[in-house]
PDB file of C-alpha atoms in Angstrom:
ATOM      1  CA  MET U   1      50.768 -97.563 234.986  1.00  0.00           C
ATOM      2  CA  PRO U   2      51.416 -99.168 231.561  1.00  0.00           C
ATOM      3  CA  TYR U   3      51.636 -96.884 228.572  1.00  0.00           C
ATOM      4  CA  THR U   4      48.547 -96.871 226.328  1.00  0.00           C
ATOM      5  CA  GLY U   5      47.477 -95.510 222.981  1.00  0.00           C
ATOM      6  CA  PRO U   6      49.958 -93.622 220.756  1.00  0.00           C
ATOM      7  CA  GLN U   7      52.471 -93.314 223.613  1.00  0.00           C
ATOM      8  CA  SER U   8      52.555 -97.077 223.930  1.00  0.00           C
ATOM      9  CA  VAL U   9      53.173 -97.458 220.248  1.00  0.00           C
ATOM     10  CA  ASP U  10      55.959 -94.917 220.400  1.00  0.00           C
ATOM     11  CA  ARG U  11      57.577 -96.694 223.360  1.00  0.00           C
ATOM     12  CA  ALA U  12      57.297-100.089 221.675  1.00  0.00           C
ATOM     13  CA  LEU U  13      59.109 -98.650 218.651  1.00  0.00           C
ATOM     14  CA  GLU U  14      61.759 -97.283 220.954  1.00  0.00           C
ATOM     15  CA  ILE U  15      62.365-100.768 222.230  1.00  0.00           C
ATOM     16  CA  LEU U  16      62.579-102.164 218.682  1.00  0.00           C
ATOM     17  CA  ASP U  17      65.096 -99.457 217.772  1.00  0.00           C
ATOM     18  CA  ALA U  18      67.140-100.176 220.907  1.00  0.00           C
ATOM     19  CA  VAL U  19      67.314-103.868 220.140  1.00  0.00           C
ATOM     20  CA  ALA U  20      68.140-103.219 216.476  1.00  0.00           C
ATOM     21  CA  ASP U  21      70.965-100.819 217.411  1.00  0.00           C
ATOM     22  CA  ALA U  22      72.507-103.212 219.932  1.00  0.00           C
ATOM     23  CA  GLY U  23      75.265-105.554 218.933  1.00  0.00           C
ATOM     24  CA  ALA U  24      73.960-108.344 221.120  1.00  0.00           C
ATOM     25  CA  PRO U  25      70.725-109.414 222.863  1.00  0.00           C
ATOM     26  CA  VAL U  26      69.369-106.822 225.292  1.00  0.00           C
ATOM     27  CA  SER U  27      67.831-107.616 228.602  1.00  0.00           C
ATOM     28  CA  ALA U  28      64.438-106.359 229.721  1.00  0.00           C
ATOM     29  CA  LYS U  29      66.124-104.531 232.591  1.00  0.00           C
ATOM     30  CA  ALA U  30      68.412-102.684 230.197  1.00  0.00           C
ATOM     31  CA  LEU U  31      65.476-101.731 227.977  1.00  0.00           C
ATOM     32  CA  ALA U  32      63.516-100.509 230.991  1.00  0.00           C
ATOM     33  CA  ARG U  33      66.465 -98.272 231.981  1.00  0.00           C
ATOM     34  CA  ARG U  34      66.694 -96.903 228.472  1.00  0.00           C
ATOM     35  CA  LEU U  35      62.981 -96.041 228.431  1.00  0.00           C
ATOM     36  CA  GLU U  36      63.080 -94.860 232.037  1.00  0.00           C
ATOM     37  CA  CYS U  37      60.096 -97.032 232.876  1.00  0.00           C
ATOM     38  CA  SER U  38      59.354 -99.862 235.232  1.00  0.00           C
ATOM     39  CA  LEU U  39      60.366-103.475 234.420  1.00  0.00           C
ATOM     40  CA  SER U  40      56.688-104.464 234.361  1.00  0.00           C
ATOM     41  CA  THR U  41      55.975-101.753 231.773  1.00  0.00           C
ATOM     42  CA  ALA U  42      58.921-102.957 229.654  1.00  0.00           C
ATOM     43  CA  TYR U  43      57.496-106.498 229.689  1.00  0.00           C
ATOM     44  CA  HIS U  44      54.045-105.079 228.786  1.00  0.00           C
ATOM     45  CA  LEU U  45      55.640-103.425 225.690  1.00  0.00           C
ATOM     46  CA  LEU U  46      57.851-106.404 224.807  1.00  0.00           C
ATOM     47  CA  ALA U  47      54.972-108.947 224.804  1.00  0.00           C
ATOM     48  CA  PRO U  48      53.267-107.940 221.535  1.00  0.00           C
ATOM     49  CA  LEU U  49      56.560-107.370 219.756  1.00  0.00           C
ATOM     50  CA  THR U  50      57.637-110.894 220.646  1.00  0.00           C
ATOM     51  CA  GLU U  51      54.251-112.349 219.882  1.00  0.00           C
ATOM     52  CA  ARG U  52      54.260-110.883 216.399  1.00  0.00           C
ATOM     53  CA  GLY U  53      57.796-112.057 215.666  1.00  0.00           C
ATOM     54  CA  TYR U  54      59.494-108.661 215.621  1.00  0.00           C
ATOM     55  CA  LEU U  55      61.587-109.712 218.636  1.00  0.00           C
ATOM     56  CA  VAL U  56      62.652-113.073 220.014  1.00  0.00           C
ATOM     57  CA  ARG U  57      63.535-113.769 223.661  1.00  0.00           C
ATOM     58  CA  THR U  58      66.797-115.631 224.175  1.00  0.00           C
ATOM     59  CA  ALA U  59      68.661-116.686 227.294  1.00  0.00           C
ATOM     60  CA  GLN U  60      70.864-113.582 226.915  1.00  0.00           C
ATOM     61  CA  GLY U  61      67.962-111.131 226.265  1.00  0.00           C
ATOM     62  CA  TYR U  62      65.839-109.851 223.436  1.00  0.00           C
ATOM     63  CA  ALA U  63      67.015-109.902 219.777  1.00  0.00           C
ATOM     64  CA  LEU U  64      65.423-109.135 216.426  1.00  0.00           C
ATOM     65  CA  GLY U  65      62.914-111.810 215.404  1.00  0.00           C
ATOM     66  CA  PRO U  66      61.893-113.662 212.231  1.00  0.00           C
ATOM     67  CA  ARG U  67      59.470-110.924 211.063  1.00  0.00           C
ATOM     68  CA  ILE U  68      62.288-108.512 210.261  1.00  0.00           C
ATOM     69  CA  PRO U  69      63.660-110.178 207.065  1.00  0.00           C
ATOM     70  CA  GLY U  70      60.091-110.158 205.743  1.00  0.00           C
ATOM     71  CA  LEU U  71      59.921-106.421 206.219  1.00  0.00           C
ATOM     72  CA  GLN U  72      63.156-106.031 204.318  1.00  0.00           C
ATOM     73  CA  ARG U  73      61.862-108.093 201.436  1.00  0.00           C
ATOM     74  CA  SER U  74      58.631-106.043 201.367  1.00  0.00           C
ATOM     75  CA  LEU U  75      60.596-102.810 201.348  1.00  0.00           C
ATOM     76  CA  MET U  76      62.631-104.020 198.380  1.00  0.00           C
ATOM     77  CA  GLN U  77      59.437-104.947 196.461  1.00  0.00           C
ATOM     78  CA  HIS U  78      57.947-101.468 197.136  1.00  0.00           C
ATOM     79  CA  LEU U  79      61.175 -99.734 195.966  1.00  0.00           C
ATOM     80  CA  GLU U  80      61.286-101.755 192.756  1.00  0.00           C
ATOM     81  CA  PRO U  81      65.065-101.877 192.645  1.00  0.00           C
ATOM     82  CA  VAL U  82      67.195-102.765 189.625  1.00  0.00           C
ATOM     83  CA  PRO U  83      67.298-106.633 189.349  1.00  0.00           C
ATOM     84  CA  ARG U  84      70.243-108.262 190.938  1.00  0.00           C
ATOM     85  CA  MET U  85      71.278-105.070 192.771  1.00  0.00           C
ATOM     86  CA  ALA U  86      73.493-106.971 195.242  1.00  0.00           C
ATOM     87  CA  ASP U  87      75.522-108.411 192.316  1.00  0.00           C
ATOM     88  CA  LEU U  88      75.831-104.930 190.761  1.00  0.00           C
ATOM     89  CA  LEU U  89      77.103-103.440 194.074  1.00  0.00           C
ATOM     90  CA  ALA U  90      79.632-106.298 194.401  1.00  0.00           C
ATOM     91  CA  ARG U  91      80.955-105.658 190.889  1.00  0.00           C
ATOM     92  CA  LEU U  92      81.185-101.898 191.539  1.00  0.00           C
ATOM     93  CA  ARG U  93      83.099-102.639 194.767  1.00  0.00           C
ATOM     94  CA  ARG U  94      85.597-104.786 192.845  1.00  0.00           C
ATOM     95  CA  ALA U  95      85.958-102.208 190.044  1.00  0.00           C
ATOM     96  CA  THR U  96      86.608 -99.238 192.345  1.00  0.00           C
ATOM     97  CA  GLY U  97      88.001-100.732 195.543  1.00  0.00           C
ATOM     98  CA  ALA U  98      85.455 -98.496 197.298  1.00  0.00           C
ATOM     99  CA  GLU U  99      82.318 -99.448 199.276  1.00  0.00           C
ATOM    100  CA  ALA U 100      79.222 -99.242 197.110  1.00  0.00           C
ATOM    101  CA  TYR U 101      75.685 -98.225 198.020  1.00  0.00           C
ATOM    102  CA  TYR U 102      72.146 -98.452 196.692  1.00  0.00           C
ATOM    103  CA  THR U 103      70.001 -95.584 197.974  1.00  0.00           C
ATOM    104  CA  ALA U 104      66.372 -94.626 197.333  1.00  0.00           C
ATOM    105  CA  TYR U 105      64.000 -91.705 197.832  1.00  0.00           C
ATOM    106  CA  ARG U 106      60.307 -92.514 198.407  1.00  0.00           C
ATOM    107  CA  GLY U 107      57.494 -90.750 200.180  1.00  0.00           C
ATOM    108  CA  GLY U 108      59.661 -87.957 201.567  1.00  0.00           C
ATOM    109  CA  LEU U 109      62.390 -90.233 203.024  1.00  0.00           C
ATOM    110  CA  ILE U 110      65.790 -91.282 201.833  1.00  0.00           C
ATOM    111  CA  THR U 111      67.040 -94.764 202.736  1.00  0.00           C
ATOM    112  CA  VAL U 112      70.429 -96.440 202.314  1.00  0.00           C
ATOM    113  CA  VAL U 113      68.967 -99.761 201.227  1.00  0.00           C
ATOM    114  CA  ASP U 114      71.973-101.875 200.639  1.00  0.00           C
ATOM    115  CA  THR U 115      75.785-101.625 200.777  1.00  0.00           C
ATOM    116  CA  THR U 116      78.910-103.683 200.338  1.00  0.00           C
ATOM    117  CA  ALA U 117      80.296-102.468 203.647  1.00  0.00           C
ATOM    118  CA  PRO U 118      80.411-105.202 206.279  1.00  0.00           C
ATOM    119  CA  VAL U 119      77.986-104.748 209.195  1.00  0.00           C
ATOM    120  CA  THR U 120      81.063-104.980 211.444  1.00  0.00           C
ATOM    121  CA  ASP U 121      82.657-101.961 209.831  1.00  0.00           C
ATOM    122  CA  THR U 122      81.528 -99.424 212.385  1.00  0.00           C
ATOM    123  CA  GLY U 123      83.910 -96.757 210.994  1.00  0.00           C
ATOM    124  CA  ASN U 124      82.064 -96.552 207.679  1.00  0.00           C
ATOM    125  CA  PRO U 125      79.947 -93.352 207.713  1.00  0.00           C
ATOM    126  CA  PHE U 126      77.088 -94.619 205.522  1.00  0.00           C
ATOM    127  CA  ALA U 127      75.211 -97.498 207.156  1.00  0.00           C
ATOM    128  CA  PRO U 128      71.950 -99.007 205.815  1.00  0.00           C
ATOM    129  CA  GLY U 129      68.863 -97.303 207.149  1.00  0.00           C
ATOM    130  CA  ARG U 130      67.214 -93.889 207.099  1.00  0.00           C
ATOM    131  CA  GLU U 131      69.511 -91.192 205.701  1.00  0.00           C
ATOM    132  CA  THR U 132      69.242 -87.959 207.654  1.00  0.00           C
ATOM    133  CA  ARG U 133      72.212 -86.167 206.043  1.00  0.00           C
ATOM    134  CA  ALA U 134      71.050 -86.038 202.380  1.00  0.00           C
ATOM    135  CA  HIS U 135      72.143 -82.442 201.922  1.00  0.00           C
ATOM    136  CA  ALA U 136      75.719 -83.486 202.759  1.00  0.00           C
ATOM    137  CA  THR U 137      76.099 -86.799 200.914  1.00  0.00           C
ATOM    138  CA  ALA U 138      76.568 -87.520 197.243  1.00  0.00           C
ATOM    139  CA  HIS U 139      73.745 -90.080 197.135  1.00  0.00           C
ATOM    140  CA  GLY U 140      71.463 -87.629 198.875  1.00  0.00           C
ATOM    141  CA  LYS U 141      72.324 -84.875 196.378  1.00  0.00           C
ATOM    142  CA  ALA U 142      71.842 -87.204 193.418  1.00  0.00           C
ATOM    143  CA  LEU U 143      68.340 -88.094 194.684  1.00  0.00           C
ATOM    144  CA  LEU U 144      67.375 -84.553 195.657  1.00  0.00           C
ATOM    145  CA  ALA U 145      68.396 -83.279 192.250  1.00  0.00           C
ATOM    146  CA  GLU U 146      65.725 -85.506 190.769  1.00  0.00           C
ATOM    147  CA  LEU U 147      62.858 -83.948 192.820  1.00  0.00           C
ATOM    148  CA  PRO U 148      60.543 -81.159 191.675  1.00  0.00           C
ATOM    149  CA  ARG U 149      61.387 -77.929 193.419  1.00  0.00           C
ATOM    150  CA  PRO U 150      58.248 -77.894 195.669  1.00  0.00           C
ATOM    151  CA  VAL U 151      59.041 -81.424 196.827  1.00  0.00           C
ATOM    152  CA  LEU U 152      62.687 -80.572 197.379  1.00  0.00           C
ATOM    153  CA  ARG U 153      61.800 -77.487 199.452  1.00  0.00           C
ATOM    154  CA  ARG U 154      59.359 -79.537 201.565  1.00  0.00           C
ATOM    155  CA  TYR U 155      62.006 -82.182 202.136  1.00  0.00           C
ATOM    156  CA  LEU U 156      64.550 -79.601 203.285  1.00  0.00           C
ATOM    157  CA  ALA U 157      62.024 -77.840 205.574  1.00  0.00           C
ATOM    158  CA  GLU U 158      61.092 -81.170 207.213  1.00  0.00           C
ATOM    159  CA  HIS U 159      64.603 -82.600 207.597  1.00  0.00           C
ATOM    160  CA  GLY U 160      66.741 -79.468 207.999  1.00  0.00           C
ATOM    161  CA  MET U 161      70.318 -78.904 206.834  1.00  0.00           C
ATOM    162  CA  PRO U 162      72.509 -79.210 209.966  1.00  0.00           C
ATOM    163  CA  ARG U 163      76.213 -78.453 209.721  1.00  0.00           C
ATOM    164  CA  LEU U 164      78.173 -81.704 210.024  1.00  0.00           C
ATOM    165  CA  THR U 165      81.635 -80.503 208.965  1.00  0.00           C
ATOM    166  CA  GLY U 166      83.184 -77.239 207.830  1.00  0.00           C
ATOM    167  CA  ALA U 167      82.356 -78.185 204.216  1.00  0.00           C
ATOM    168  CA  THR U 168      78.634 -78.857 204.767  1.00  0.00           C
ATOM    169  CA  ILE U 169      76.152 -76.740 202.713  1.00  0.00           C
ATOM    170  CA  THR U 170      73.601 -75.359 205.104  1.00  0.00           C
ATOM    171  CA  CYS U 171      71.783 -72.850 202.915  1.00  0.00           C
ATOM    172  CA  ALA U 172      68.848 -73.995 200.708  1.00  0.00           C
ATOM    173  CA  GLU U 173      69.726 -71.571 197.917  1.00  0.00           C
ATOM    174  CA  LEU U 174      73.353 -72.772 197.823  1.00  0.00           C
ATOM    175  CA  LEU U 175      72.205 -76.395 197.808  1.00  0.00           C
ATOM    176  CA  GLU U 176      69.786 -75.696 194.920  1.00  0.00           C
ATOM    177  CA  ALA U 177      72.705 -74.240 192.953  1.00  0.00           C
ATOM    178  CA  GLU U 178      74.695 -77.390 193.743  1.00  0.00           C
ATOM    179  CA  LEU U 179      71.804 -79.635 192.671  1.00  0.00           C
ATOM    180  CA  SER U 180      71.661 -77.697 189.398  1.00  0.00           C
ATOM    181  CA  ARG U 181      75.332 -78.517 188.797  1.00  0.00           C
ATOM    182  CA  VAL U 182      74.577 -82.197 189.666  1.00  0.00           C
ATOM    183  CA  ARG U 183      71.887 -82.318 186.983  1.00  0.00           C
ATOM    184  CA  GLY U 184      74.248 -80.638 184.455  1.00  0.00           C
ATOM    185  CA  GLN U 185      77.234 -82.906 185.022  1.00  0.00           C
ATOM    186  CA  GLY U 186      75.314 -86.126 185.657  1.00  0.00           C
ATOM    187  CA  PHE U 187      76.878 -87.002 188.983  1.00  0.00           C
ATOM    188  CA  ALA U 188      77.035 -85.732 192.580  1.00  0.00           C
ATOM    189  CA  LEU U 189      80.125 -85.317 194.664  1.00  0.00           C
ATOM    190  CA  SER U 190      80.575 -84.813 198.392  1.00  0.00           C
ATOM    191  CA  VAL U 191      84.112 -84.158 199.665  1.00  0.00           C
ATOM    192  CA  GLY U 192      84.151 -84.185 203.446  1.00  0.00           C
ATOM    193  CA  GLU U 193      80.635 -82.750 203.789  1.00  0.00           C
ATOM    194  CA  ALA U 194      79.150 -85.559 205.837  1.00  0.00           C
ATOM    195  CA  ASP U 195      82.352 -86.973 207.249  1.00  0.00           C
ATOM    196  CA  PRO U 196      85.625 -84.983 207.151  1.00  0.00           C
ATOM    197  CA  ALA U 197      87.656 -87.985 206.092  1.00  0.00           C
ATOM    198  CA  TYR U 198      85.431 -89.388 203.294  1.00  0.00           C
ATOM    199  CA  THR U 199      84.477 -88.535 199.727  1.00  0.00           C
ATOM    200  CA  CYS U 200      81.379 -90.001 198.128  1.00  0.00           C
ATOM    201  CA  LEU U 201      80.369 -89.986 194.481  1.00  0.00           C
ATOM    202  CA  ALA U 202      76.839 -90.800 193.252  1.00  0.00           C
ATOM    203  CA  VAL U 203      74.620 -90.976 190.153  1.00  0.00           C
ATOM    204  CA  ALA U 204      70.840 -91.189 189.944  1.00  0.00           C
ATOM    205  CA  LEU U 205      69.619 -94.317 188.156  1.00  0.00           C
ATOM    206  CA  PRO U 206      67.241 -94.177 185.133  1.00  0.00           C
ATOM    207  CA  HIS U 207      63.584 -93.929 186.019  1.00  0.00           C
ATOM    208  CA  GLY U 208      61.520 -96.969 185.346  1.00  0.00           C
ATOM    209  CA  PRO U 209      57.710 -97.467 185.327  1.00  0.00           C
ATOM    210  CA  GLY U 210      56.152 -95.962 188.404  1.00  0.00           C
ATOM    211  CA  ARG U 211      59.362 -94.128 189.363  1.00  0.00           C
ATOM    212  CA  GLY U 212      60.008 -90.417 189.447  1.00  0.00           C
ATOM    213  CA  GLY U 213      60.596 -87.461 191.620  1.00  0.00           C
ATOM    214  CA  GLY U 214      56.998 -86.943 192.782  1.00  0.00           C
ATOM    215  CA  ASP U 215      55.680 -87.905 196.168  1.00  0.00           C
ATOM    216  CA  GLY U 216      54.398 -91.235 194.942  1.00  0.00           C
ATOM    217  CA  GLY U 217      57.330 -92.555 192.907  1.00  0.00           C
ATOM    218  CA  ALA U 218      60.721 -93.758 193.977  1.00  0.00           C
ATOM    219  CA  VAL U 219      64.083 -92.403 192.821  1.00  0.00           C
ATOM    220  CA  HIS U 220      67.197 -94.521 193.037  1.00  0.00           C
ATOM    221  CA  ALA U 221      70.902 -93.790 193.216  1.00  0.00           C
ATOM    222  CA  LEU U 222      74.147 -95.734 193.004  1.00  0.00           C
ATOM    223  CA  SER U 223      77.146 -94.441 194.915  1.00  0.00           C
ATOM    224  CA  VAL U 224      80.598 -95.202 196.303  1.00  0.00           C
ATOM    225  CA  SER U 225      82.524 -93.821 199.245  1.00  0.00           C
ATOM    226  CA  LEU U 226      86.215 -93.974 200.105  1.00  0.00           C
ATOM    227  CA  PRO U 227      88.735 -91.955 202.112  1.00  0.00           C
ATOM    228  CA  THR U 228      89.336 -88.640 200.464  1.00  0.00           C
ATOM    229  CA  VAL U 229      93.072 -89.138 200.229  1.00  0.00           C
ATOM    230  CA  GLU U 230      92.481 -92.359 198.259  1.00  0.00           C
ATOM    231  CA  PHE U 231      89.819 -90.697 196.003  1.00  0.00           C
ATOM    232  CA  ARG U 232      92.244 -87.939 195.003  1.00  0.00           C
ATOM    233  CA  ARG U 233      94.725 -90.487 193.673  1.00  0.00           C
ATOM    234  CA  ARG U 234      92.264 -91.863 191.108  1.00  0.00           C
ATOM    235  CA  PRO U 235      89.109 -89.751 190.719  1.00  0.00           C
ATOM    236  CA  GLN U 236      88.694 -90.512 186.997  1.00  0.00           C
ATOM    237  CA  GLN U 237      88.897 -94.289 187.537  1.00  0.00           C
ATOM    238  CA  VAL U 238      86.210 -94.203 190.248  1.00  0.00           C
ATOM    239  CA  ARG U 239      83.946 -91.921 188.303  1.00  0.00           C
ATOM    240  CA  ALA U 240      84.219 -94.036 185.132  1.00  0.00           C
ATOM    241  CA  ALA U 241      83.452 -97.278 186.990  1.00  0.00           C
ATOM    242  CA  LEU U 242      80.436 -95.699 188.643  1.00  0.00           C
ATOM    243  CA  ALA U 243      79.145 -94.346 185.291  1.00  0.00           C
ATOM    244  CA  GLN U 244      79.571 -97.740 183.662  1.00  0.00           C
ATOM    245  CA  ALA U 245      77.711 -99.492 186.507  1.00  0.00           C
ATOM    246  CA  ALA U 246      74.821 -96.982 186.281  1.00  0.00           C
ATOM    247  CA  ALA U 247      74.627 -97.296 182.516  1.00  0.00           C
ATOM    248  CA  GLY U 248      74.010-101.051 182.929  1.00  0.00           C
ATOM    249  CA  CYS U 249      70.852-100.296 184.980  1.00  0.00           C
ATOM    250  CA  GLY U 250      68.957 -98.707 182.102  1.00  0.00           C
TER     251      GLY U 250
END
């Protein structure tokens, strides 16, 4: 029996996630196996996604469709990013030799919106998309430090603080103390807290009209990540380049 109602919507989104996560087109049979449903049910769920342009059917299987870039453009409009952010990230990458990231908080979610890391770089620990490790990343800390305490506490209660490495902060009180230091020094640092081999450094960007730490506004951050052994050779250079890039966003 085909899925209906909310369950059908949830399953359709599972299919969309599966296709997005795949490195190549995915067959209906493979999707049916992933959802543990019949092939006819998989086709029932695939039909509206294909019809609306979220997926496209190729000879090799299903792939993301032409509606997806439009969603990305709409997301960028809603986030009101700094103009020419892609150029800014590229300049920061050249200045530091580290991968650069633009991250945003909005509506209770943190998203890695853009990065200089190639999509083929599967070893990079910070890929575009929803960020679920904000308590352990520099960009997450920079954004969380901008939130009013009730909003921060609600975020931590909803998303949790799982231990990712031996250096991860998993106590809300300790994280609040860390965020206080972030506000005082003007930057956030994460050394091996999300990934044992990487250090990331981040700064929150100046608030523009309609931005802020409340539930309605967006908060933005600029960050870089690089192997910890490399960061320790030139921390001041990386920090100065990041500060200069952020200053140009005002």
